[in-house]
Amino acid sequence: MTTDTIAAIATAAGRGAIGLLRLSGPQARTIAEKICGSLPPPRQAGLRAFRDADGNVLDRGLVLTFIAPNSYSGEDLVELQAHGGPVLLDLLLQAACYAGARVARPGEFSERAFVNGRLDLAQAEAVADLIDASSREAVTAAQRSLEGEFSRQVRALADELMQIRAWIEGALDFSDEDIDWLADAQLHQRLATWRQALALLQKQTLQGRRLRDGLIVAIAGQPNVGKSSLLNRLAGVDAAIVSEQAGTTRDLLREHLVIDGLPITVIDTAGLRDTQDPIEREGIRRAWNALEKAEAILFVVDDRDGDATADQQLLARLDSQIPRLLIRNKCDLSGAAPQRHETSGAVELRVSAATGAGFDLLRNELRTLAGWNSSAADKQSSFTARTRHVVALDACGQHARLAHQGLERKQAAETIAEELRLAQQQLGEITGAVSTDDLLGTIFSSFCIGK
Ligand code: GDP
């Protein structure tokens, strides 16, 4: 039970037409009354003068009151809509603190909403994801998570798992009887169907995570092969300096783009070569660093050079775990047609950053690399998800697989029941049915203040 009342400026830092001060907690209304005099009836806007502790009028604006439990946080909550001046809002916040509130931590309103059962954990995370959404698709998906679409599916799986566990635990209770409860084909079938449903949710969750986190792609290659031109062509703007002079790109350059709803961060790196120039060497060191962290690498070569030894040597140094595309650029000069070519899993694309030829193939390939499916059906069922959710569902799947194996191998009911209990626990961690203070701290501290 929270006893303190928190206050925060809920609008973004900087100047704006309107700025919002939010109060939540048992004293929210008393504190607001000290600032505004009287309060309007709940959920009705009222125009009031906002005063500091000395009674000076700071501003005049609208006040909205929500009474527990019917508010965002599930507590008494008051919103003061003032003009959006940073100094003015700070003074209002000070007035609230003088009247008994304390400054809220990041995400504390949402944390209280979770503690008071207004939102489950996945929904609370979706609030932050909605604020951070970087594409229209990400907005729709975060909204669906916030509405509880993802949580509902997780809970449905948890409910069915509960039934299966009850069956198996029933076998424990009646283990002296002659009937072999665990041999029932219906039980096996039910667990198999459940695992299929889990696998489907895992797939959707992976897609949801992509929508939230996007794909990080690094462009690498020797100087002058057209890396910066490739970035510019993909981004549709002149982000990077293009020059005939080798060694122009030294710092990492990042561009955020959206391809068919999929957010992608493309990083242009310094051309990889031996050099004595200390600044270029630092650029190349950063380039290798970025290449280690990327989720995909576009390795660019000049199509006229064929398979240059220098390129082969660089390719051999790349982490083989990171998916890569070999981009044969400048096909307008080599005279070859744009094309996709695949040999034993390695994909090569022939393109021209100068003319844009072959870029449809490249965009397609990036979508495939990200495991991105943007079909209409998927859009309708999409929701945002986080790595934490993907990991929990994977762990859940592992426990369920072990339980299923145990069932088939006629292992002791205790062992199977234990695996299923662990599987259920993983599902509970997603919605917050099972949570620790550490987990909550990590999640909510990444929120913005006032949310
Ligand atoms: P980077 O050093 O690898 O980043 O290469 P840049 O993008 O700076 O390009 C080096 C030079 O090649 C510039 O003069 C570009 O205009 C030129 N260039 C890049 N891509 C192409 C292409 O596809 N066709 C042609 N004809 N020129 C290109």
CSV table of C-alpha atoms and ligand atoms in Angstrom, one decimal:
chain,number,residue,atom,x,y,z
A,1,MET,CA,0.0,0.0,0.0
A,2,THR,CA,1.5,3.3,-1.0
A,3,THR,CA,1.1,6.2,1.4
A,4,ASP,CA,3.1,8.9,-0.3
A,5,THR,CA,1.9,11.2,-3.1
A,6,ILE,CA,4.0,11.6,-6.1
A,7,ALA,CA,4.2,14.6,-8.5
A,8,ALA,CA,5.9,15.0,-11.9
A,9,ILE,CA,5.8,17.1,-15.0
A,10,ALA,CA,4.3,14.7,-17.5
A,11,THR,CA,4.9,16.6,-20.7
A,12,ALA,CA,8.2,16.5,-22.5
A,13,ALA,CA,11.0,18.9,-21.5
A,14,GLY,CA,11.1,22.2,-23.3
A,15,ARG,CA,8.6,24.9,-24.2
A,16,GLY,CA,5.2,24.1,-25.4
A,17,ALA,CA,1.6,25.3,-25.6
A,18,ILE,CA,0.6,23.1,-22.7
A,19,GLY,CA,2.5,21.5,-19.8
A,20,LEU,CA,1.0,18.9,-17.5
A,21,LEU,CA,1.7,18.4,-13.8
A,22,ARG,CA,0.5,15.1,-12.5
A,23,LEU,CA,-0.2,14.1,-8.9
A,24,SER,CA,-1.0,10.6,-7.7
A,25,GLY,CA,-1.6,9.2,-4.2
A,26,PRO,CA,-3.8,9.5,-1.2
A,27,GLN,CA,-2.9,13.3,-0.8
A,28,ALA,CA,-3.3,14.2,-4.4
A,29,ARG,CA,-6.5,16.1,-4.0
A,30,THR,CA,-5.5,17.8,-0.8
A,31,ILE,CA,-2.3,19.0,-2.4
A,32,ALA,CA,-4.1,20.1,-5.6
A,33,GLU,CA,-6.5,22.1,-3.5
A,34,LYS,CA,-3.6,24.0,-1.9
A,35,ILE,CA,-2.5,25.0,-5.4
A,36,CYS,CA,-5.9,25.6,-7.0
A,37,GLY,CA,-8.3,26.4,-4.2
A,38,SER,CA,-11.3,24.2,-4.9
A,39,LEU,CA,-11.4,21.2,-7.2
A,40,PRO,CA,-14.0,20.6,-9.9
A,41,PRO,CA,-16.1,17.4,-9.7
A,42,PRO,CA,-14.3,14.3,-10.7
A,43,ARG,CA,-13.6,13.9,-14.5
A,44,GLN,CA,-14.8,17.4,-15.2
A,45,ALA,CA,-12.5,20.1,-16.3
A,46,GLY,CA,-12.4,23.3,-14.2
A,47,LEU,CA,-10.6,26.5,-14.9
A,48,ARG,CA,-8.5,27.5,-11.8
A,49,ALA,CA,-5.7,29.8,-10.8
A,50,PHE,CA,-2.6,28.0,-9.8
A,51,ARG,CA,-0.8,29.5,-6.8
A,52,ASP,CA,2.6,28.9,-5.2
A,53,ALA,CA,3.0,28.5,-1.4
A,54,ASP,CA,3.0,32.3,-0.9
A,55,GLY,CA,-0.3,32.7,-2.7
A,56,ASN,CA,1.2,34.2,-5.9
A,57,VAL,CA,-0.7,33.3,-9.0
A,58,LEU,CA,1.7,31.3,-11.3
A,59,ASP,CA,-0.7,30.5,-14.1
A,60,ARG,CA,-4.3,29.8,-14.8
A,61,GLY,CA,-5.4,26.5,-16.4
A,62,LEU,CA,-7.5,23.4,-16.4
A,63,VAL,CA,-7.7,20.9,-13.5
A,64,LEU,CA,-8.9,17.3,-13.9
A,65,THR,CA,-9.5,14.9,-11.0
A,66,PHE,CA,-9.8,11.2,-11.0
A,67,ILE,CA,-10.9,9.3,-7.9
A,68,ALA,CA,-9.3,5.9,-6.9
A,69,PRO,CA,-9.5,3.3,-8.2
A,70,ASN,CA,-10.7,4.8,-11.5
A,71,SER,CA,-7.6,6.5,-12.6
A,72,TYR,CA,-4.4,5.6,-14.6
A,73,SER,CA,-2.5,4.7,-11.4
A,74,GLY,CA,-5.5,3.3,-9.6
A,75,GLU,CA,-5.0,6.0,-6.9
A,76,ASP,CA,-6.5,9.5,-6.6
A,77,LEU,CA,-4.9,11.4,-9.4
A,78,VAL,CA,-5.0,15.1,-10.4
A,79,GLU,CA,-3.8,16.7,-13.6
A,80,LEU,CA,-3.0,20.4,-13.8
A,81,GLN,CA,-2.8,21.7,-17.4
A,82,ALA,CA,-0.7,24.8,-17.3
A,83,HIS,CA,1.1,26.7,-20.1
A,84,GLY,CA,4.2,24.7,-21.2
A,85,GLY,CA,7.0,26.8,-19.9
A,86,PRO,CA,9.8,24.9,-18.2
A,87,VAL,CA,10.3,27.4,-15.4
A,88,LEU,CA,6.6,27.8,-14.8
A,89,LEU,CA,6.2,24.0,-14.6
A,90,ASP,CA,9.2,23.7,-12.2
A,91,LEU,CA,7.5,26.3,-9.9
A,92,LEU,CA,4.3,24.3,-10.0
A,93,LEU,CA,6.2,21.1,-9.2
A,94,GLN,CA,7.9,23.0,-6.3
A,95,ALA,CA,4.5,24.2,-5.1
A,96,ALA,CA,3.2,20.5,-5.1
A,97,CYS,CA,6.2,19.3,-3.2
A,98,TYR,CA,5.9,22.2,-0.7
A,99,ALA,CA,2.3,21.0,-0.2
A,100,GLY,CA,3.4,17.5,0.6
A,101,ALA,CA,4.1,15.6,-2.6
A,102,ARG,CA,7.5,14.1,-3.6
A,103,VAL,CA,9.0,14.1,-7.0
A,104,ALA,CA,8.1,10.8,-8.8
A,105,ARG,CA,10.8,8.4,-10.1
A,106,PRO,CA,10.7,7.5,-13.8
A,107,GLY,CA,7.8,5.2,-14.6
A,108,GLU,CA,6.4,5.4,-11.0
A,109,PHE,CA,2.8,6.3,-12.2
A,110,SER,CA,2.8,3.1,-14.3
A,111,GLU,CA,4.4,1.1,-11.6
A,112,ARG,CA,1.6,2.1,-9.3
A,113,ALA,CA,-0.9,1.2,-12.0
A,114,PHE,CA,0.7,-2.3,-12.1
A,115,VAL,CA,0.8,-2.7,-8.3
A,116,ASN,CA,-2.9,-1.6,-8.1
A,117,GLY,CA,-3.9,-4.1,-10.8
A,118,ARG,CA,-4.8,-1.5,-13.4
A,119,LEU,CA,-2.3,-2.9,-15.9
A,120,ASP,CA,-0.4,-6.1,-16.0
A,121,LEU,CA,3.4,-6.0,-16.6
A,122,ALA,CA,3.3,-6.6,-20.3
A,123,GLN,CA,0.7,-3.8,-20.6
A,124,ALA,CA,2.7,-1.4,-18.6
A,125,GLU,CA,5.7,-2.1,-20.8
A,126,ALA,CA,3.5,-1.4,-23.8
A,127,VAL,CA,2.8,2.1,-22.5
A,128,ALA,CA,6.5,2.8,-22.8
A,129,ASP,CA,6.7,1.1,-26.2
A,130,LEU,CA,3.8,3.2,-27.5
A,131,ILE,CA,5.7,6.4,-26.5
A,132,ASP,CA,8.9,5.1,-28.1
A,133,ALA,CA,7.2,3.6,-31.2
A,134,SER,CA,9.2,4.5,-34.3
A,135,SER,CA,6.7,3.6,-37.1
A,136,ARG,CA,3.0,3.5,-37.6
A,137,GLU,CA,3.0,-0.3,-37.4
A,138,ALA,CA,4.9,0.0,-34.1
A,139,VAL,CA,2.2,2.3,-32.7
A,140,THR,CA,-0.6,0.0,-33.7
A,141,ALA,CA,1.2,-3.0,-32.3
A,142,ALA,CA,2.0,-1.2,-29.0
A,143,GLN,CA,-1.6,-0.1,-28.7
A,144,ARG,CA,-2.7,-3.7,-29.1
A,145,SER,CA,-0.3,-4.8,-26.4
A,146,LEU,CA,-1.6,-2.1,-24.2
A,147,GLU,CA,-5.2,-3.2,-24.8
A,148,GLY,CA,-4.0,-6.6,-23.5
A,149,GLU,CA,-3.8,-8.6,-26.6
A,150,PHE,CA,-0.4,-10.1,-25.8
A,151,SER,CA,-1.3,-10.6,-22.2
A,152,ARG,CA,-4.6,-12.4,-23.1
A,153,GLN,CA,-2.7,-14.9,-25.2
A,154,VAL,CA,-0.1,-15.5,-22.5
A,155,ARG,CA,-2.9,-15.9,-20.0
A,156,ALA,CA,-4.8,-18.3,-22.2
A,157,LEU,CA,-1.7,-20.5,-22.5
A,158,ALA,CA,-1.2,-20.3,-18.7
A,159,ASP,CA,-4.9,-21.3,-18.0
A,160,GLU,CA,-4.7,-24.3,-20.3
A,161,LEU,CA,-1.3,-25.3,-18.8
A,162,MET,CA,-2.9,-25.1,-15.4
A,163,GLN,CA,-5.5,-27.7,-16.5
A,164,ILE,CA,-2.8,-30.0,-17.9
A,165,ARG,CA,-0.9,-29.7,-14.7
A,166,ALA,CA,-4.0,-30.5,-12.7
A,167,TRP,CA,-4.4,-33.7,-14.8
A,168,ILE,CA,-0.8,-34.7,-14.1
A,169,GLU,CA,-0.9,-33.7,-10.5
A,170,GLY,CA,-4.1,-35.8,-10.2
A,171,ALA,CA,-2.0,-38.8,-11.3
A,172,LEU,CA,0.2,-38.1,-8.3
A,173,ASP,CA,-2.7,-38.1,-5.9
A,174,PHE,CA,-4.1,-41.4,-7.2
A,175,SER,CA,-0.8,-43.1,-7.9
A,176,ASP,CA,-1.7,-46.2,-5.9
A,177,GLU,CA,-4.6,-47.0,-8.2
A,178,ASP,CA,-4.3,-49.3,-11.2
A,179,ILE,CA,-5.3,-46.7,-13.8
A,180,ASP,CA,-2.3,-45.2,-15.7
A,181,TRP,CA,-3.4,-41.6,-15.9
A,182,LEU,CA,-0.3,-40.5,-17.8
A,183,ALA,CA,-0.7,-43.0,-20.6
A,184,ASP,CA,-4.0,-41.4,-21.7
A,185,ALA,CA,-3.6,-40.4,-25.4
A,186,GLN,CA,-5.8,-37.4,-24.8
A,187,LEU,CA,-3.3,-36.0,-22.3
A,188,HIS,CA,-0.5,-36.4,-24.8
A,189,GLN,CA,-2.6,-34.7,-27.5
A,190,ARG,CA,-3.5,-31.9,-25.3
A,191,LEU,CA,0.1,-31.1,-24.4
A,192,ALA,CA,1.1,-31.4,-28.1
A,193,THR,CA,-1.7,-28.9,-29.1
A,194,TRP,CA,-0.6,-26.6,-26.3
A,195,ARG,CA,3.0,-26.6,-27.4
A,196,GLN,CA,1.9,-25.7,-31.0
A,197,ALA,CA,0.0,-22.7,-29.6
A,198,LEU,CA,3.1,-21.7,-27.7
A,199,ALA,CA,5.2,-22.0,-30.8
A,200,LEU,CA,2.8,-19.7,-32.7
A,201,LEU,CA,2.9,-17.1,-29.9
A,202,GLN,CA,6.7,-17.3,-29.9
A,203,LYS,CA,6.8,-16.5,-33.6
A,204,GLN,CA,4.5,-13.5,-33.1
A,205,THR,CA,6.5,-12.4,-30.1
A,206,LEU,CA,9.7,-12.4,-32.2
A,207,GLN,CA,8.0,-10.2,-34.8
A,208,GLY,CA,6.7,-7.9,-32.0
A,209,ARG,CA,10.2,-7.5,-30.7
A,210,ARG,CA,11.5,-6.6,-34.1
A,211,LEU,CA,8.8,-4.0,-34.3
A,212,ARG,CA,10.0,-2.5,-31.1
A,213,ASP,CA,13.7,-2.8,-31.3
A,214,GLY,CA,14.2,-2.9,-35.1
A,215,LEU,CA,17.2,-4.3,-36.8
A,216,ILE,CA,20.7,-3.0,-36.5
A,217,VAL,CA,22.6,-3.2,-39.8
A,218,ALA,CA,26.2,-2.2,-40.4
A,219,ILE,CA,27.7,-1.4,-43.8
A,220,ALA,CA,31.3,-2.5,-44.2
A,221,GLY,CA,33.9,-2.8,-47.0
A,222,GLN,CA,37.0,-1.2,-48.4
A,223,PRO,CA,37.2,2.5,-49.0
A,224,ASN,CA,35.4,3.9,-52.1
A,225,VAL,CA,33.3,0.8,-52.8
A,226,GLY,CA,30.1,3.0,-52.3
A,227,LYS,CA,29.2,2.4,-48.6
A,228,SER,CA,28.1,5.9,-48.0
A,229,SER,CA,26.2,6.1,-51.3
A,230,LEU,CA,24.4,2.9,-50.3
A,231,LEU,CA,23.4,4.4,-46.9
A,232,ASN,CA,22.1,7.5,-48.6
A,233,ARG,CA,20.2,5.6,-51.2
A,234,LEU,CA,18.6,3.4,-48.5
A,235,ALA,CA,17.8,6.4,-46.3
A,236,GLY,CA,16.6,8.5,-49.3
A,237,VAL,CA,18.6,11.5,-48.0
A,238,ASP,CA,22.2,12.6,-48.2
A,239,ALA,CA,23.1,11.6,-44.8
A,240,ALA,CA,26.7,10.6,-45.5
A,241,ILE,CA,29.4,12.4,-47.4
A,242,VAL,CA,30.1,10.7,-50.7
A,243,SER,CA,33.5,11.3,-52.2
A,244,GLU,CA,35.9,9.9,-54.7
A,245,GLN,CA,38.5,10.4,-52.1
A,246,ALA,CA,39.1,7.3,-50.0
A,247,GLY,CA,38.8,7.5,-46.2
A,248,THR,CA,36.1,10.2,-46.0
A,249,THR,CA,33.9,8.4,-43.5
A,250,ARG,CA,35.7,8.2,-40.2
A,251,ASP,CA,33.0,8.4,-37.5
A,252,LEU,CA,30.1,6.0,-37.4
A,253,LEU,CA,27.1,7.4,-39.0
A,254,ARG,CA,23.6,6.2,-38.1
A,255,GLU,CA,20.4,6.5,-40.0
A,256,HIS,CA,17.0,5.3,-38.8
A,257,LEU,CA,14.7,4.1,-41.6
A,258,VAL,CA,11.5,2.2,-41.8
A,259,ILE,CA,11.1,-0.5,-44.5
A,260,ASP,CA,7.5,-1.7,-44.8
A,261,GLY,CA,7.0,-1.0,-41.1
A,262,LEU,CA,10.2,-2.6,-39.9
A,263,PRO,CA,12.4,0.0,-38.1
A,264,ILE,CA,16.1,-0.4,-39.2
A,265,THR,CA,19.1,1.4,-38.0
A,266,VAL,CA,21.8,1.5,-40.6
A,267,ILE,CA,25.4,2.3,-39.6
A,268,ASP,CA,27.9,3.5,-42.1
A,269,THR,CA,31.5,2.7,-41.1
A,270,ALA,CA,34.9,3.8,-42.1
A,271,GLY,CA,36.4,2.0,-45.1
A,272,LEU,CA,38.5,-0.9,-43.8
A,273,ARG,CA,42.1,-0.7,-44.9
A,274,ASP,CA,45.7,-0.3,-43.5
A,275,THR,CA,46.4,3.4,-42.9
A,276,GLN,CA,48.9,5.5,-40.9
A,277,ASP,CA,46.4,8.4,-40.4
A,278,PRO,CA,45.6,8.3,-36.7
A,279,ILE,CA,42.0,9.7,-37.1
A,280,GLU,CA,41.2,7.2,-39.8
A,281,ARG,CA,42.7,4.3,-37.7
A,282,GLU,CA,40.4,5.3,-34.8
A,283,GLY,CA,37.5,5.3,-37.3
A,284,ILE,CA,38.4,1.8,-38.5
A,285,ARG,CA,38.7,0.6,-34.8
A,286,ARG,CA,35.1,1.9,-34.3
A,287,ALA,CA,34.0,0.3,-37.5
A,288,TRP,CA,35.2,-3.2,-36.3
A,289,ASN,CA,33.5,-2.5,-33.0
A,290,ALA,CA,30.2,-1.7,-34.7
A,291,LEU,CA,30.5,-4.8,-36.9
A,292,GLU,CA,30.8,-7.0,-33.8
A,293,LYS,CA,27.5,-5.6,-32.4
A,294,ALA,CA,25.5,-5.5,-35.6
A,295,GLU,CA,22.6,-7.9,-36.2
A,296,ALA,CA,23.4,-8.0,-39.9
A,297,ILE,CA,26.2,-6.8,-42.1
A,298,LEU,CA,26.1,-5.5,-45.6
A,299,PHE,CA,29.5,-6.1,-47.0
A,300,VAL,CA,30.0,-3.9,-50.0
A,301,VAL,CA,32.4,-4.6,-52.8
A,302,ASP,CA,33.0,-2.9,-56.2
A,303,ASP,CA,31.4,-5.2,-58.8
A,304,ARG,CA,34.2,-4.5,-61.2
A,305,ASP,CA,36.8,-6.0,-58.9
A,306,GLY,CA,35.4,-9.6,-59.0
A,307,ASP,CA,36.6,-11.4,-55.8
A,308,ALA,CA,39.4,-9.2,-54.7
A,309,THR,CA,41.8,-10.8,-52.2
A,310,ALA,CA,41.5,-7.8,-49.9
A,311,ASP,CA,37.7,-8.3,-49.7
A,312,GLN,CA,38.1,-12.0,-49.1
A,313,GLN,CA,40.5,-11.3,-46.2
A,314,LEU,CA,38.1,-8.8,-44.7
A,315,LEU,CA,35.1,-11.1,-45.1
A,316,ALA,CA,37.1,-13.8,-43.3
A,317,ARG,CA,37.5,-11.5,-40.3
A,318,LEU,CA,33.8,-10.9,-39.8
A,319,ASP,CA,32.0,-12.8,-37.1
A,320,SER,CA,30.4,-15.8,-38.9
A,321,GLN,CA,27.5,-15.8,-36.5
A,322,ILE,CA,26.2,-12.5,-37.8
A,323,PRO,CA,24.1,-12.8,-40.9
A,324,ARG,CA,25.6,-10.9,-43.9
A,325,LEU,CA,24.8,-9.9,-47.4
A,326,LEU,CA,27.5,-9.5,-50.0
A,327,ILE,CA,26.6,-6.3,-52.0
A,328,ARG,CA,28.2,-6.1,-55.4
A,329,ASN,CA,27.9,-2.3,-55.9
A,330,LYS,CA,28.4,-0.1,-59.0
A,331,CYS,CA,26.7,-2.6,-61.4
A,332,ASP,CA,26.0,0.4,-63.7
A,333,LEU,CA,29.8,0.5,-64.3
A,334,SER,CA,30.4,-3.2,-64.5
A,335,GLY,CA,27.5,-3.5,-67.0
A,336,ALA,CA,25.9,-6.5,-65.1
A,337,ALA,CA,22.2,-6.6,-64.4
A,338,PRO,CA,20.9,-6.2,-60.8
A,339,GLN,CA,20.4,-9.6,-59.4
A,340,ARG,CA,20.1,-11.8,-56.3
A,341,HIS,CA,22.3,-14.8,-56.2
A,342,GLU,CA,22.5,-17.5,-53.5
A,343,THR,CA,25.2,-20.1,-53.1
A,344,SER,CA,25.0,-22.5,-50.2
A,345,GLY,CA,23.1,-20.1,-48.1
A,346,ALA,CA,25.3,-17.0,-48.8
A,347,VAL,CA,23.3,-14.3,-50.5
A,348,GLU,CA,24.8,-11.9,-53.0
A,349,LEU,CA,23.1,-8.9,-54.5
A,350,ARG,CA,24.2,-6.9,-57.4
A,351,VAL,CA,23.1,-3.2,-57.1
A,352,SER,CA,23.9,0.3,-58.0
A,353,ALA,CA,23.8,2.9,-55.3
A,354,ALA,CA,24.2,5.5,-58.1
A,355,THR,CA,21.0,4.5,-60.0
A,356,GLY,CA,19.1,2.7,-57.3
A,357,ALA,CA,19.0,-0.5,-59.4
A,358,GLY,CA,18.6,-3.6,-57.3
A,359,PHE,CA,17.5,-1.7,-54.2
A,360,ASP,CA,14.1,-3.5,-54.2
A,361,LEU,CA,16.0,-6.7,-53.9
A,362,LEU,CA,18.0,-5.2,-51.0
A,363,ARG,CA,15.0,-4.0,-49.1
A,364,ASN,CA,13.4,-7.4,-49.5
A,365,GLU,CA,16.5,-9.1,-48.3
A,366,LEU,CA,16.6,-6.9,-45.2
A,367,ARG,CA,13.0,-7.8,-44.4
A,368,THR,CA,13.9,-11.5,-44.7
A,369,LEU,CA,17.0,-11.1,-42.5
A,370,ALA,CA,14.8,-9.6,-39.8
A,371,GLY,CA,12.3,-12.5,-40.1
A,372,TRP,CA,9.8,-9.8,-41.0
A,373,ASN,CA,6.4,-10.7,-42.3
A,374,SER,CA,4.2,-7.8,-43.1
A,375,SER,CA,1.2,-9.6,-44.5
A,376,ALA,CA,-2.2,-8.1,-43.7
A,377,ALA,CA,-3.1,-11.0,-41.4
A,378,ASP,CA,0.1,-10.4,-39.4
A,379,LYS,CA,-0.6,-6.7,-39.1
A,380,GLN,CA,-3.9,-7.4,-37.5
A,381,SER,CA,-2.6,-9.8,-34.9
A,382,SER,CA,0.7,-8.0,-34.2
A,383,PHE,CA,1.7,-6.7,-30.8
A,384,THR,CA,4.9,-5.3,-29.5
A,385,ALA,CA,7.1,-7.4,-27.3
A,386,ARG,CA,10.5,-7.2,-25.6
A,387,THR,CA,13.6,-9.4,-25.4
A,388,ARG,CA,12.5,-10.3,-21.9
A,389,HIS,CA,9.3,-11.8,-23.3
A,390,VAL,CA,11.1,-13.7,-26.0
A,391,VAL,CA,13.5,-15.2,-23.4
A,392,ALA,CA,10.6,-16.2,-21.1
A,393,LEU,CA,8.7,-17.9,-23.9
A,394,ASP,CA,11.8,-19.8,-25.0
A,395,ALA,CA,12.4,-21.0,-21.4
A,396,CYS,CA,8.8,-21.9,-21.1
A,397,GLY,CA,9.0,-23.9,-24.4
A,398,GLN,CA,12.1,-25.7,-23.1
A,399,HIS,CA,10.4,-26.8,-19.9
A,400,ALA,CA,7.3,-27.9,-21.9
A,401,ARG,CA,9.5,-29.9,-24.2
A,402,LEU,CA,11.1,-31.7,-21.3
A,403,ALA,CA,7.7,-32.4,-19.8
A,404,HIS,CA,6.5,-33.8,-23.0
A,405,GLN,CA,9.6,-36.0,-23.4
A,406,GLY,CA,9.1,-37.2,-19.8
A,407,LEU,CA,5.5,-38.1,-20.6
A,408,GLU,CA,6.5,-40.1,-23.7
A,409,ARG,CA,9.3,-41.8,-21.8
A,410,LYS,CA,7.0,-42.6,-18.9
A,411,GLN,CA,9.1,-40.7,-16.4
A,412,ALA,CA,7.8,-40.1,-12.9
A,413,ALA,CA,4.8,-37.8,-12.7
A,414,GLU,CA,6.7,-35.6,-10.2
A,415,THR,CA,9.4,-34.8,-12.8
A,416,ILE,CA,6.8,-33.9,-15.4
A,417,ALA,CA,4.7,-31.9,-13.0
A,418,GLU,CA,7.8,-29.9,-12.0
A,419,GLU,CA,8.8,-29.1,-15.6
A,420,LEU,CA,5.3,-27.8,-16.2
A,421,ARG,CA,5.3,-25.8,-13.0
A,422,LEU,CA,8.5,-24.1,-14.3
A,423,ALA,CA,6.9,-23.5,-17.7
A,424,GLN,CA,4.0,-21.8,-16.0
A,425,GLN,CA,6.3,-19.6,-13.9
A,426,GLN,CA,7.9,-18.3,-17.1
A,427,LEU,CA,4.5,-17.3,-18.4
A,428,GLY,CA,3.7,-15.6,-15.1
A,429,GLU,CA,6.9,-13.5,-15.4
A,430,ILE,CA,5.7,-12.0,-18.6
A,431,THR,CA,2.4,-10.6,-17.2
A,432,GLY,CA,3.9,-10.0,-13.8
A,433,ALA,CA,1.8,-12.7,-12.0
A,434,VAL,CA,5.3,-13.7,-10.8
A,435,SER,CA,7.7,-10.8,-10.3
A,436,THR,CA,10.6,-9.6,-8.3
A,437,ASP,CA,11.5,-6.1,-7.1
A,438,ASP,CA,14.6,-6.3,-9.3
A,439,LEU,CA,12.6,-7.0,-12.4
A,440,LEU,CA,10.1,-4.2,-11.7
A,441,GLY,CA,13.0,-1.8,-10.9
A,442,THR,CA,14.7,-2.6,-14.2
A,443,ILE,CA,11.5,-2.3,-16.2
A,444,PHE,CA,10.1,0.9,-14.8
A,445,SER,CA,13.3,2.8,-14.4
A,446,SER,CA,13.6,2.9,-18.2
A,447,PHE,CA,10.3,4.8,-18.5
A,448,CYS,CA,10.1,8.5,-18.8
A,449,ILE,CA,9.3,10.7,-15.8
A,450,GLY,CA,5.6,11.4,-15.3
A,451,LYS,CA,4.5,8.1,-17.0
B,1,GDP,P1,32.6,4.7,-49.5
B,1,GDP,O1,34.0,5.2,-49.4
B,1,GDP,O2,32.6,3.2,-49.6
B,1,GDP,O3,31.6,5.2,-48.5
B,1,GDP,O4,32.1,5.1,-51.0
B,1,GDP,P2,31.3,6.4,-51.5
B,1,GDP,O5,29.9,6.2,-51.2
B,1,GDP,O6,31.9,7.6,-50.9
B,1,GDP,O7,31.6,6.4,-53.0
B,1,GDP,C1,32.8,6.4,-53.6
B,1,GDP,C2,32.7,6.9,-55.0
B,1,GDP,O8,32.0,6.0,-55.8
B,1,GDP,C3,31.9,8.2,-55.2
B,1,GDP,O9,32.5,9.0,-56.2
B,1,GDP,C4,30.5,7.7,-55.6
B,1,GDP,O10,29.8,8.7,-56.4
B,1,GDP,C5,30.9,6.5,-56.4
B,1,GDP,N1,29.8,5.5,-56.4
B,1,GDP,C6,29.2,4.9,-55.3
B,1,GDP,N2,28.3,4.0,-55.7
B,1,GDP,C7,28.3,4.0,-57.0
B,1,GDP,C8,27.5,3.3,-58.0
B,1,GDP,O11,26.7,2.4,-57.7
B,1,GDP,N3,27.8,3.6,-59.3
B,1,GDP,C9,28.7,4.6,-59.7
B,1,GDP,N4,28.8,4.8,-61.0
B,1,GDP,N5,29.4,5.3,-58.8
B,1,GDP,C10,29.2,5.0,-57.5
